[in-house]
Amino acid sequence: MSNRTFSIGGVHPADNKISRECKIETLPIPETVYIHLGQHIGAPAKPVVAVGDKVKVGQVLAEPGGFVSAYIHSSVSGTVKSIAPRADLAGNPQMCIEIAVEGDEWLEGIDTSDTVITDFPDEASVCLEKIKAAGIVGLGGATFPTHVKLSPPPGKKCDMLIINGCECEPYLTSDFRTLLEKGEQVAIGTAILKHILGVDKATIAIEDNKPEAIKHMKEVLANLRKVSTRFAGICVMSLMKKYPEGGEKQLIDAVMHRQVASGGLPIDVGAVIQNVATALAVYDAVQKNKPIVDNSVTVTGECFPRQANLLVRVGTPLRFIIDYLGGVPENAVKVISGGPMMGRAIANLDAATLKGTSALLFLTREQTVRGKESNCIRCGKCAEACPMGLEPFLLNRLSRAGGMLDALEANAVQDCIECGCCLYSCPANIPLLDVIRQSKVQVMGIMRARAAAATAAKK
Amino acid sequence: MNKLLVSPSPHIHSKTSTASLMRDVVLALLPAAIVSVVFYGLGEIVVLGTSIISCIVLEYLITKYLLKQDNTICDWSAVVTGILLGLNLPASTPWWVVFIGAVVAIGVAKMTFGGLGQNVFNPALAGRVFLLVSFPTYMTDWQIPGGLFGADAVSGATPLGVIKEGLLGGAKLSDLTAQYSWSDMIFANIGGSAGEISAIALLAGFGYLLLRKVIRPYITLSIWATVALVSLAFSLAAPEQFTGPAFNLLTGGMILGSCFMATDYVTSPMSIKGGIVFGVGIGFITMMIRYFGSYPEGMSFAILLMNAAVPLLNNWFHQKKYGRA
């Protein structure tokens, strides 16, 4: 047990990690994959293949479409069938490359063996270039291109690299399994990231509901330190289980006791955060020349017939995964991509997975349907729960009154991280976050317009 | 499964609801209600029963026929108001006086403002103070507990009342307080409204609410601290004129008020800092009324006065925000 955690708010939903004993198993390759061109935050990638081209696993399909963008690789070998819009998880059309699978032929130079390689290149630029070429994006959910995050703007100095192994969302276990089964690779990935950033300290932060992972990583690091001095300065930190510990602002508070100012970035307080899955992807890219072609997905839910952690090729249709495990249960009403607190409800099961798809969660009506809204009883539970120290009851009232954007900005609606703690804890079932989200969009729009006007005036 | 349900996150909800919170408050008040029924007998059953039933029926009728809204009695808040009002009245109060109290509590203090969550003043206290001002004879006819079915209940004044009268009559404070032993005050052997008589039963309920995280302790603790400090200062300065901390903390509805009435969600501040200021205000006003006012007991007035200051306190004191000074 650990006492260390973030200082403001937070909630304690039951963690329901019912798939924690399920080893990561490799899902068979489907007949067709659909690879999205926009799998990251930033500009969509630009395709470099044409219909009819033969491609191999790991071959570049699309190049970055801007500074904040990423390479996209083929996750299978076969023939490009089409490059056209296709409905994504939410049902919105997105550009996709459709590939008909033929065999499983990998691009030359990619090491597909299980041998663990401890020694990595000395030049940070070589490592960084490999990370960029491998199309690595933050796999903790935000899918921000990793090479951009690893190049801090001039004048900003990194004091600590934090590897986020909190997995604070209920149900999810893919990071936990990765730590247990590929702990060495994660540790080496961490050392590579630490080397690129030129920082002395790295912390692998894990919540104390995963004692096996904490113990295992400590042993792995102790062994690696005997082999090379490059693993000095990497430590494992146990954090008290509390949601949303894995939120980057909360994690920095818990690990470094520092807080990022409103509108600021982690690097402003000397922190760079990477997810466990990202550290593994970095290892694969630098040590094995392997781009992101697959990722671990937890498939779970009390109503789901078989709990699983699967290694899935990017672009696999959801229906293929679900059918492999026994189909959609009768009593499931909602399928979520990600965890139950911040994940997105899926509207289209014919959609395909993305690099950042971490879980498919099935919930029944009883588990997910909200109760009827009633009067606010001013209990203050929302304010007690908010990890940003906001007052959701007040933001809700201001939003619903209409025309109160100045007051909403003064009460920091723009700081909302949309973690869902307020709505989760409201005894009156008030849709606090739904309302706050809308106001946040409006207020941030005004703030951006104001900033743009100020820049224009300077010129 | 035919259609997928699509809605924004979060997709799960805590088990806590308005009804579950209010039910916890009812459970927390049960020990005190049972103790008062045991000690006061039939009269207390009539008072509590009338109060609870009137509150529920009145809320039902008002939502259905006056406001034409969904009925809200299932949220248990009317039951809470009913018990609190009942515990605030002498066991000898006639049923129709209790009913008038319920009309003021539910009809005036709660529903006219828009029902649960909208009221400015604590409904049960508003009802109690209305009765205190309108029916002083009934409201000061306190009994020394005589036991369930016991006919030997003796009419008498509350300890604070006895002392106020005595001091005005020129008696010495030490003689007046000598008649109350600590065990009497802790175990329900003094005159008072039902809810005042057993500190232990009330504190057990308060402990339950803290344990279940229904309420936070800041408001209660700041009231106690203020009452203790103010009465300590006064009693040290003039021991023959002012009662001391222990006496003030254990009498006159201090525990019922500080644990259950001042901590009412709706009528207390939202922030911790606001809650502390709120509690200090209640403690201070209570002591000023007890020492210098014409009423022997000041808790109800102090809470109602501070209820009126809550919007201001909410405006002044906010939660500490992440990453902001």
PDB file of C-alpha atoms in Angstrom, chain B residues 18-271:
ATOM      1  CA  THR B  18     -29.878  11.586  -3.182  1.00  0.00           C
ATOM      2  CA  ALA B  19     -32.166   8.942  -1.697  1.00  0.00           C
ATOM      3  CA  SER B  20     -29.271   6.839  -0.375  1.00  0.00           C
ATOM      4  CA  LEU B  21     -27.677   9.876   1.264  1.00  0.00           C
ATOM      5  CA  MET B  22     -30.942  10.936   2.905  1.00  0.00           C
ATOM      6  CA  ARG B  23     -31.596   7.362   4.011  1.00  0.00           C
ATOM      7  CA  ASP B  24     -28.194   7.375   5.700  1.00  0.00           C
ATOM      8  CA  VAL B  25     -29.161  10.537   7.590  1.00  0.00           C
ATOM      9  CA  VAL B  26     -32.392   8.854   8.701  1.00  0.00           C
ATOM     10  CA  LEU B  27     -30.391   5.834   9.889  1.00  0.00           C
ATOM     11  CA  ALA B  28     -28.002   8.136  11.723  1.00  0.00           C
ATOM     12  CA  LEU B  29     -30.915   9.818  13.517  1.00  0.00           C
ATOM     13  CA  LEU B  30     -32.517   6.513  14.532  1.00  0.00           C
ATOM     14  CA  PRO B  31     -30.496   5.966  17.738  1.00  0.00           C
ATOM     15  CA  ALA B  32     -31.483   9.416  19.018  1.00  0.00           C
ATOM     16  CA  ALA B  33     -35.120   8.858  18.013  1.00  0.00           C
ATOM     17  CA  ILE B  34     -35.196   5.479  19.763  1.00  0.00           C
ATOM     18  CA  VAL B  35     -33.565   6.866  22.900  1.00  0.00           C
ATOM     19  CA  SER B  36     -36.076   9.709  23.065  1.00  0.00           C
ATOM     20  CA  VAL B  37     -39.023   7.334  22.606  1.00  0.00           C
ATOM     21  CA  VAL B  38     -37.648   5.091  25.337  1.00  0.00           C
ATOM     22  CA  PHE B  39     -37.167   8.004  27.717  1.00  0.00           C
ATOM     23  CA  TYR B  40     -40.240  10.088  26.958  1.00  0.00           C
ATOM     24  CA  GLY B  41     -42.724   7.401  26.057  1.00  0.00           C
ATOM     25  CA  LEU B  42     -46.001   7.846  24.246  1.00  0.00           C
ATOM     26  CA  GLY B  43     -45.835  11.643  23.934  1.00  0.00           C
ATOM     27  CA  GLU B  44     -42.633  11.363  21.911  1.00  0.00           C
ATOM     28  CA  ILE B  45     -44.164   8.750  19.612  1.00  0.00           C
ATOM     29  CA  VAL B  46     -47.020  11.171  18.881  1.00  0.00           C
ATOM     30  CA  VAL B  47     -44.642  14.089  18.249  1.00  0.00           C
ATOM     31  CA  LEU B  48     -42.235  12.177  15.994  1.00  0.00           C
ATOM     32  CA  GLY B  49     -45.045  10.338  14.212  1.00  0.00           C
ATOM     33  CA  THR B  50     -47.072  13.476  13.525  1.00  0.00           C
ATOM     34  CA  SER B  51     -43.998  15.322  12.376  1.00  0.00           C
ATOM     35  CA  ILE B  52     -42.764  12.657   9.962  1.00  0.00           C
ATOM     36  CA  ILE B  53     -46.178  11.822   8.501  1.00  0.00           C
ATOM     37  CA  SER B  54     -47.153  15.499   8.102  1.00  0.00           C
ATOM     38  CA  CYS B  55     -43.901  16.328   6.343  1.00  0.00           C
ATOM     39  CA  ILE B  56     -44.289  13.460   3.859  1.00  0.00           C
ATOM     40  CA  VAL B  57     -47.983  14.092   3.182  1.00  0.00           C
ATOM     41  CA  LEU B  58     -47.511  17.856   2.852  1.00  0.00           C
ATOM     42  CA  GLU B  59     -44.646  17.464   0.389  1.00  0.00           C
ATOM     43  CA  TYR B  60     -46.679  14.982  -1.634  1.00  0.00           C
ATOM     44  CA  LEU B  61     -49.745  17.233  -1.764  1.00  0.00           C
ATOM     45  CA  ILE B  62     -47.744  20.343  -2.614  1.00  0.00           C
ATOM     46  CA  THR B  63     -45.764  18.725  -5.442  1.00  0.00           C
ATOM     47  CA  LYS B  64     -48.862  17.068  -6.853  1.00  0.00           C
ATOM     48  CA  TYR B  65     -51.528  19.772  -6.608  1.00  0.00           C
ATOM     49  CA  LEU B  66     -49.718  23.092  -6.219  1.00  0.00           C
ATOM     50  CA  LEU B  67     -46.506  22.675  -8.195  1.00  0.00           C
ATOM     51  CA  LYS B  68     -47.809  19.882 -10.472  1.00  0.00           C
ATOM     52  CA  GLN B  69     -44.364  18.274 -10.562  1.00  0.00           C
ATOM     53  CA  ASP B  70     -43.087  14.745 -10.125  1.00  0.00           C
ATOM     54  CA  ASN B  71     -43.439  13.753  -6.538  1.00  0.00           C
ATOM     55  CA  THR B  72     -40.210  13.891  -4.574  1.00  0.00           C
ATOM     56  CA  ILE B  73     -41.091  12.040  -1.384  1.00  0.00           C
ATOM     57  CA  CYS B  74     -39.073   9.028  -2.518  1.00  0.00           C
ATOM     58  CA  ASP B  75     -35.867  11.002  -1.990  1.00  0.00           C
ATOM     59  CA  TRP B  76     -36.338  10.641   1.793  1.00  0.00           C
ATOM     60  CA  SER B  77     -35.622  14.327   2.431  1.00  0.00           C
ATOM     61  CA  ALA B  78     -39.124  14.916   3.842  1.00  0.00           C
ATOM     62  CA  VAL B  79     -38.501  12.087   6.314  1.00  0.00           C
ATOM     63  CA  VAL B  80     -35.257  13.741   7.417  1.00  0.00           C
ATOM     64  CA  THR B  81     -37.034  17.055   7.964  1.00  0.00           C
ATOM     65  CA  GLY B  82     -39.806  15.245   9.851  1.00  0.00           C
ATOM     66  CA  ILE B  83     -37.427  13.487  12.241  1.00  0.00           C
ATOM     67  CA  LEU B  84     -35.337  16.591  12.825  1.00  0.00           C
ATOM     68  CA  LEU B  85     -38.408  18.708  13.557  1.00  0.00           C
ATOM     69  CA  GLY B  86     -39.768  16.037  15.889  1.00  0.00           C
ATOM     70  CA  LEU B  87     -36.482  15.751  17.760  1.00  0.00           C
ATOM     71  CA  ASN B  88     -36.440  19.513  18.228  1.00  0.00           C
ATOM     72  CA  LEU B  89     -39.770  19.680  20.051  1.00  0.00           C
ATOM     73  CA  PRO B  90     -40.759  18.829  23.651  1.00  0.00           C
ATOM     74  CA  ALA B  91     -42.459  15.441  23.980  1.00  0.00           C
ATOM     75  CA  SER B  92     -45.517  17.158  25.414  1.00  0.00           C
ATOM     76  CA  THR B  93     -46.173  19.258  22.296  1.00  0.00           C
ATOM     77  CA  PRO B  94     -49.798  18.729  21.120  1.00  0.00           C
ATOM     78  CA  TRP B  95     -50.072  17.046  17.707  1.00  0.00           C
ATOM     79  CA  TRP B  96     -51.671  20.090  16.050  1.00  0.00           C
ATOM     80  CA  VAL B  97     -48.778  22.305  17.073  1.00  0.00           C
ATOM     81  CA  VAL B  98     -46.393  19.790  15.549  1.00  0.00           C
ATOM     82  CA  PHE B  99     -48.510  19.838  12.384  1.00  0.00           C
ATOM     83  CA  ILE B 100     -48.249  23.633  12.154  1.00  0.00           C
ATOM     84  CA  GLY B 101     -44.499  23.269  12.523  1.00  0.00           C
ATOM     85  CA  ALA B 102     -44.470  20.812   9.614  1.00  0.00           C
ATOM     86  CA  VAL B 103     -46.535  23.208   7.471  1.00  0.00           C
ATOM     87  CA  VAL B 104     -43.960  25.935   8.050  1.00  0.00           C
ATOM     88  CA  ALA B 105     -40.998  23.588   7.545  1.00  0.00           C
ATOM     89  CA  ILE B 106     -42.186  21.912   4.332  1.00  0.00           C
ATOM     90  CA  GLY B 107     -44.741  24.380   2.992  1.00  0.00           C
ATOM     91  CA  VAL B 108     -42.935  27.646   3.683  1.00  0.00           C
ATOM     92  CA  ALA B 109     -39.237  26.968   4.203  1.00  0.00           C
ATOM     93  CA  LYS B 110     -38.791  24.203   1.635  1.00  0.00           C
ATOM     94  CA  MET B 111     -41.366  24.033  -1.159  1.00  0.00           C
ATOM     95  CA  THR B 112     -41.908  27.767  -1.748  1.00  0.00           C
ATOM     96  CA  PHE B 113     -38.238  28.000  -2.695  1.00  0.00           C
ATOM     97  CA  GLY B 114     -38.530  25.130  -5.172  1.00  0.00           C
ATOM     98  CA  GLY B 115     -38.115  22.043  -3.024  1.00  0.00           C
ATOM     99  CA  LEU B 116     -35.022  20.112  -1.984  1.00  0.00           C
ATOM    100  CA  GLY B 117     -31.810  21.912  -2.841  1.00  0.00           C
ATOM    101  CA  GLN B 118     -33.373  25.313  -3.374  1.00  0.00           C
ATOM    102  CA  ASN B 119     -34.269  26.349   0.155  1.00  0.00           C
ATOM    103  CA  VAL B 120     -32.207  29.029   1.904  1.00  0.00           C
ATOM    104  CA  PHE B 121     -33.073  28.043   5.467  1.00  0.00           C
ATOM    105  CA  ASN B 122     -33.001  24.666   7.139  1.00  0.00           C
ATOM    106  CA  PRO B 123     -36.685  23.599   6.964  1.00  0.00           C
ATOM    107  CA  ALA B 124     -36.816  21.791  10.308  1.00  0.00           C
ATOM    108  CA  LEU B 125     -35.231  24.731  12.100  1.00  0.00           C
ATOM    109  CA  ALA B 126     -37.512  27.228  10.404  1.00  0.00           C
ATOM    110  CA  GLY B 127     -40.463  25.150  11.634  1.00  0.00           C
ATOM    111  CA  ARG B 128     -39.028  24.929  15.124  1.00  0.00           C
ATOM    112  CA  VAL B 129     -38.278  28.638  15.458  1.00  0.00           C
ATOM    113  CA  PHE B 130     -41.726  29.499  14.123  1.00  0.00           C
ATOM    114  CA  LEU B 131     -43.253  27.390  16.907  1.00  0.00           C
ATOM    115  CA  LEU B 132     -40.842  28.765  19.504  1.00  0.00           C
ATOM    116  CA  VAL B 133     -41.942  32.310  18.737  1.00  0.00           C
ATOM    117  CA  SER B 134     -45.639  31.512  18.233  1.00  0.00           C
ATOM    118  CA  PHE B 135     -46.300  28.967  20.989  1.00  0.00           C
ATOM    119  CA  PRO B 136     -43.790  29.751  23.747  1.00  0.00           C
ATOM    120  CA  THR B 137     -45.800  27.958  26.441  1.00  0.00           C
ATOM    121  CA  TYR B 138     -45.841  24.622  24.664  1.00  0.00           C
ATOM    122  CA  MET B 139     -42.318  25.036  23.471  1.00  0.00           C
ATOM    123  CA  THR B 140     -40.734  25.557  26.881  1.00  0.00           C
ATOM    124  CA  ASP B 141     -42.658  22.848  28.711  1.00  0.00           C
ATOM    125  CA  TRP B 142     -39.713  20.500  28.786  1.00  0.00           C
ATOM    126  CA  GLN B 143     -39.860  17.253  30.693  1.00  0.00           C
ATOM    127  CA  ILE B 144     -37.246  15.395  32.632  1.00  0.00           C
ATOM    128  CA  PRO B 145     -37.391  11.990  30.946  1.00  0.00           C
ATOM    129  CA  GLY B 146     -39.548   9.555  32.815  1.00  0.00           C
ATOM    130  CA  GLY B 147     -39.296   6.417  30.737  1.00  0.00           C
ATOM    131  CA  LEU B 148     -41.430   4.693  28.150  1.00  0.00           C
ATOM    132  CA  PHE B 149     -44.959   4.180  29.530  1.00  0.00           C
ATOM    133  CA  GLY B 150     -43.756   5.805  32.763  1.00  0.00           C
ATOM    134  CA  ALA B 151     -46.162   8.300  34.278  1.00  0.00           C
ATOM    135  CA  ASP B 152     -43.544   9.952  36.399  1.00  0.00           C
ATOM    136  CA  ALA B 153     -42.215  12.394  33.831  1.00  0.00           C
ATOM    137  CA  VAL B 154     -41.632  15.675  35.566  1.00  0.00           C
ATOM    138  CA  SER B 155     -42.153  19.016  33.913  1.00  0.00           C
ATOM    139  CA  GLY B 156     -39.158  21.279  34.127  1.00  0.00           C
ATOM    140  CA  ALA B 157     -36.931  23.681  32.333  1.00  0.00           C
ATOM    141  CA  THR B 158     -33.800  22.855  30.347  1.00  0.00           C
ATOM    142  CA  PRO B 159     -30.457  23.294  32.078  1.00  0.00           C
ATOM    143  CA  LEU B 160     -29.740  26.446  30.077  1.00  0.00           C
ATOM    144  CA  GLY B 161     -33.206  27.755  30.960  1.00  0.00           C
ATOM    145  CA  VAL B 162     -32.707  27.021  34.644  1.00  0.00           C
ATOM    146  CA  ILE B 163     -29.390  28.826  34.654  1.00  0.00           C
ATOM    147  CA  LYS B 164     -30.684  31.860  32.756  1.00  0.00           C
ATOM    148  CA  GLU B 165     -33.618  32.185  35.171  1.00  0.00           C
ATOM    149  CA  GLY B 166     -31.404  31.569  38.178  1.00  0.00           C
ATOM    150  CA  LEU B 167     -28.811  34.145  37.174  1.00  0.00           C
ATOM    151  CA  LEU B 168     -31.521  36.747  36.576  1.00  0.00           C
ATOM    152  CA  GLY B 169     -32.861  35.927  40.043  1.00  0.00           C
ATOM    153  CA  GLY B 170     -29.465  36.486  41.589  1.00  0.00           C
ATOM    154  CA  ALA B 171     -28.477  32.885  42.291  1.00  0.00           C
ATOM    155  CA  LYS B 172     -24.859  31.735  42.152  1.00  0.00           C
ATOM    156  CA  LEU B 173     -23.795  29.932  38.965  1.00  0.00           C
ATOM    157  CA  SER B 174     -21.893  27.203  40.822  1.00  0.00           C
ATOM    158  CA  ASP B 175     -25.049  26.293  42.784  1.00  0.00           C
ATOM    159  CA  LEU B 176     -27.087  26.208  39.594  1.00  0.00           C
ATOM    160  CA  THR B 177     -24.711  23.970  37.627  1.00  0.00           C
ATOM    161  CA  ALA B 178     -24.095  21.698  40.598  1.00  0.00           C
ATOM    162  CA  GLN B 179     -27.445  19.997  40.023  1.00  0.00           C
ATOM    163  CA  TYR B 180     -26.325  18.589  36.639  1.00  0.00           C
ATOM    164  CA  SER B 181     -23.785  15.783  36.627  1.00  0.00           C
ATOM    165  CA  TRP B 182     -21.733  14.825  33.562  1.00  0.00           C
ATOM    166  CA  SER B 183     -23.330  11.425  33.343  1.00  0.00           C
ATOM    167  CA  ASP B 184     -26.773  13.044  33.382  1.00  0.00           C
ATOM    168  CA  MET B 185     -25.895  15.219  30.420  1.00  0.00           C
ATOM    169  CA  ILE B 186     -24.249  12.456  28.423  1.00  0.00           C
ATOM    170  CA  PHE B 187     -26.921   9.841  29.168  1.00  0.00           C
ATOM    171  CA  ALA B 188     -30.163  11.660  28.697  1.00  0.00           C
ATOM    172  CA  ASN B 189     -31.138  12.586  32.194  1.00  0.00           C
ATOM    173  CA  ILE B 190     -31.736  16.292  31.784  1.00  0.00           C
ATOM    174  CA  GLY B 191     -34.746  18.246  30.663  1.00  0.00           C
ATOM    175  CA  GLY B 192     -34.786  19.159  26.999  1.00  0.00           C
ATOM    176  CA  SER B 193     -36.245  18.541  23.605  1.00  0.00           C
ATOM    177  CA  ALA B 194     -36.087  14.895  22.665  1.00  0.00           C
ATOM    178  CA  GLY B 195     -33.086  15.276  20.436  1.00  0.00           C
ATOM    179  CA  GLU B 196     -31.085  17.144  23.024  1.00  0.00           C
ATOM    180  CA  ILE B 197     -31.108  14.563  25.720  1.00  0.00           C
ATOM    181  CA  SER B 198     -28.698  11.895  24.590  1.00  0.00           C
ATOM    182  CA  ALA B 199     -25.318  13.094  23.503  1.00  0.00           C
ATOM    183  CA  ILE B 200     -24.132   9.538  22.982  1.00  0.00           C
ATOM    184  CA  ALA B 201     -26.951   8.505  20.635  1.00  0.00           C
ATOM    185  CA  LEU B 202     -26.472  11.671  18.570  1.00  0.00           C
ATOM    186  CA  LEU B 203     -22.699  11.316  18.409  1.00  0.00           C
ATOM    187  CA  ALA B 204     -23.065   7.689  17.329  1.00  0.00           C
ATOM    188  CA  GLY B 205     -25.232   8.863  14.434  1.00  0.00           C
ATOM    189  CA  PHE B 206     -22.746  11.606  13.588  1.00  0.00           C
ATOM    190  CA  GLY B 207     -19.936   9.056  13.581  1.00  0.00           C
ATOM    191  CA  TYR B 208     -21.938   6.888  11.182  1.00  0.00           C
ATOM    192  CA  LEU B 209     -22.390   9.805   8.759  1.00  0.00           C
ATOM    193  CA  LEU B 210     -18.651  10.561   8.852  1.00  0.00           C
ATOM    194  CA  LEU B 211     -17.806   6.914   8.327  1.00  0.00           C
ATOM    195  CA  ARG B 212     -20.142   6.669   5.339  1.00  0.00           C
ATOM    196  CA  LYS B 213     -18.658   9.926   4.025  1.00  0.00           C
ATOM    197  CA  VAL B 214     -22.112  11.467   3.851  1.00  0.00           C
ATOM    198  CA  ILE B 215     -20.834  14.639   5.503  1.00  0.00           C
ATOM    199  CA  ARG B 216     -17.452  16.121   6.281  1.00  0.00           C
ATOM    200  CA  PRO B 217     -16.521  17.133   9.840  1.00  0.00           C
ATOM    201  CA  TYR B 218     -15.285  20.710   9.229  1.00  0.00           C
ATOM    202  CA  ILE B 219     -18.492  22.574  10.067  1.00  0.00           C
ATOM    203  CA  THR B 220     -19.206  20.606  13.251  1.00  0.00           C
ATOM    204  CA  LEU B 221     -15.643  20.828  14.507  1.00  0.00           C
ATOM    205  CA  SER B 222     -15.417  24.560  13.898  1.00  0.00           C
ATOM    206  CA  ILE B 223     -18.677  25.100  15.821  1.00  0.00           C
ATOM    207  CA  TRP B 224     -17.359  23.050  18.747  1.00  0.00           C
ATOM    208  CA  ALA B 225     -14.001  24.805  18.723  1.00  0.00           C
ATOM    209  CA  THR B 226     -15.619  28.242  18.659  1.00  0.00           C
ATOM    210  CA  VAL B 227     -18.089  27.411  21.425  1.00  0.00           C
ATOM    211  CA  ALA B 228     -15.285  25.943  23.535  1.00  0.00           C
ATOM    212  CA  LEU B 229     -12.976  28.924  23.046  1.00  0.00           C
ATOM    213  CA  VAL B 230     -15.631  31.598  23.580  1.00  0.00           C
ATOM    214  CA  SER B 231     -17.045  29.946  26.686  1.00  0.00           C
ATOM    215  CA  LEU B 232     -13.576  29.241  28.050  1.00  0.00           C
ATOM    216  CA  ALA B 233     -12.600  32.897  27.690  1.00  0.00           C
ATOM    217  CA  PHE B 234     -15.817  34.156  29.282  1.00  0.00           C
ATOM    218  CA  SER B 235     -15.901  31.625  32.098  1.00  0.00           C
ATOM    219  CA  LEU B 236     -12.288  32.341  32.993  1.00  0.00           C
ATOM    220  CA  ALA B 237     -12.941  36.074  33.015  1.00  0.00           C
ATOM    221  CA  ALA B 238     -16.110  35.867  35.119  1.00  0.00           C
ATOM    222  CA  PRO B 239     -16.617  32.348  36.469  1.00  0.00           C
ATOM    223  CA  GLU B 240     -19.647  33.290  38.548  1.00  0.00           C
ATOM    224  CA  GLN B 241     -21.502  34.726  35.566  1.00  0.00           C
ATOM    225  CA  PHE B 242     -20.703  32.549  32.539  1.00  0.00           C
ATOM    226  CA  THR B 243     -20.954  28.792  32.075  1.00  0.00           C
ATOM    227  CA  GLY B 244     -17.888  26.870  30.871  1.00  0.00           C
ATOM    228  CA  PRO B 245     -17.058  24.928  27.676  1.00  0.00           C
ATOM    229  CA  ALA B 246     -18.125  21.418  28.695  1.00  0.00           C
ATOM    230  CA  PHE B 247     -21.508  22.599  29.895  1.00  0.00           C
ATOM    231  CA  ASN B 248     -22.141  24.575  26.730  1.00  0.00           C
ATOM    232  CA  LEU B 249     -21.027  21.775  24.434  1.00  0.00           C
ATOM    233  CA  LEU B 250     -23.349  19.222  26.022  1.00  0.00           C
ATOM    234  CA  THR B 251     -26.555  21.192  26.477  1.00  0.00           C
ATOM    235  CA  GLY B 252     -29.144  23.106  24.545  1.00  0.00           C
ATOM    236  CA  GLY B 253     -29.252  21.169  21.315  1.00  0.00           C
ATOM    237  CA  MET B 254     -25.587  21.877  20.659  1.00  0.00           C
ATOM    238  CA  ILE B 255     -24.894  18.350  19.439  1.00  0.00           C
ATOM    239  CA  LEU B 256     -28.111  17.923  17.449  1.00  0.00           C
ATOM    240  CA  GLY B 257     -27.585  21.339  15.850  1.00  0.00           C
ATOM    241  CA  SER B 258     -23.882  21.070  15.116  1.00  0.00           C
ATOM    242  CA  CYS B 259     -23.985  17.484  13.850  1.00  0.00           C
ATOM    243  CA  PHE B 260     -27.263  17.331  11.958  1.00  0.00           C
ATOM    244  CA  MET B 261     -28.704  20.808  11.326  1.00  0.00           C
ATOM    245  CA  ALA B 262     -25.650  22.937  10.527  1.00  0.00           C
ATOM    246  CA  THR B 263     -24.275  20.191   8.271  1.00  0.00           C
ATOM    247  CA  ASP B 264     -27.402  20.123   6.090  1.00  0.00           C
ATOM    248  CA  TYR B 265     -26.042  20.084   2.510  1.00  0.00           C
ATOM    249  CA  VAL B 266     -28.481  22.553   1.087  1.00  0.00           C
ATOM    250  CA  THR B 267     -28.097  25.295   3.649  1.00  0.00           C
ATOM    251  CA  SER B 268     -24.353  25.108   4.342  1.00  0.00           C
ATOM    252  CA  PRO B 269     -21.436  26.433   2.238  1.00  0.00           C
ATOM    253  CA  MET B 270     -19.899  24.332  -0.538  1.00  0.00           C
ATOM    254  CA  SER B 271     -16.207  24.896   0.216  1.00  0.00           C
TER     255      SER B 271
END
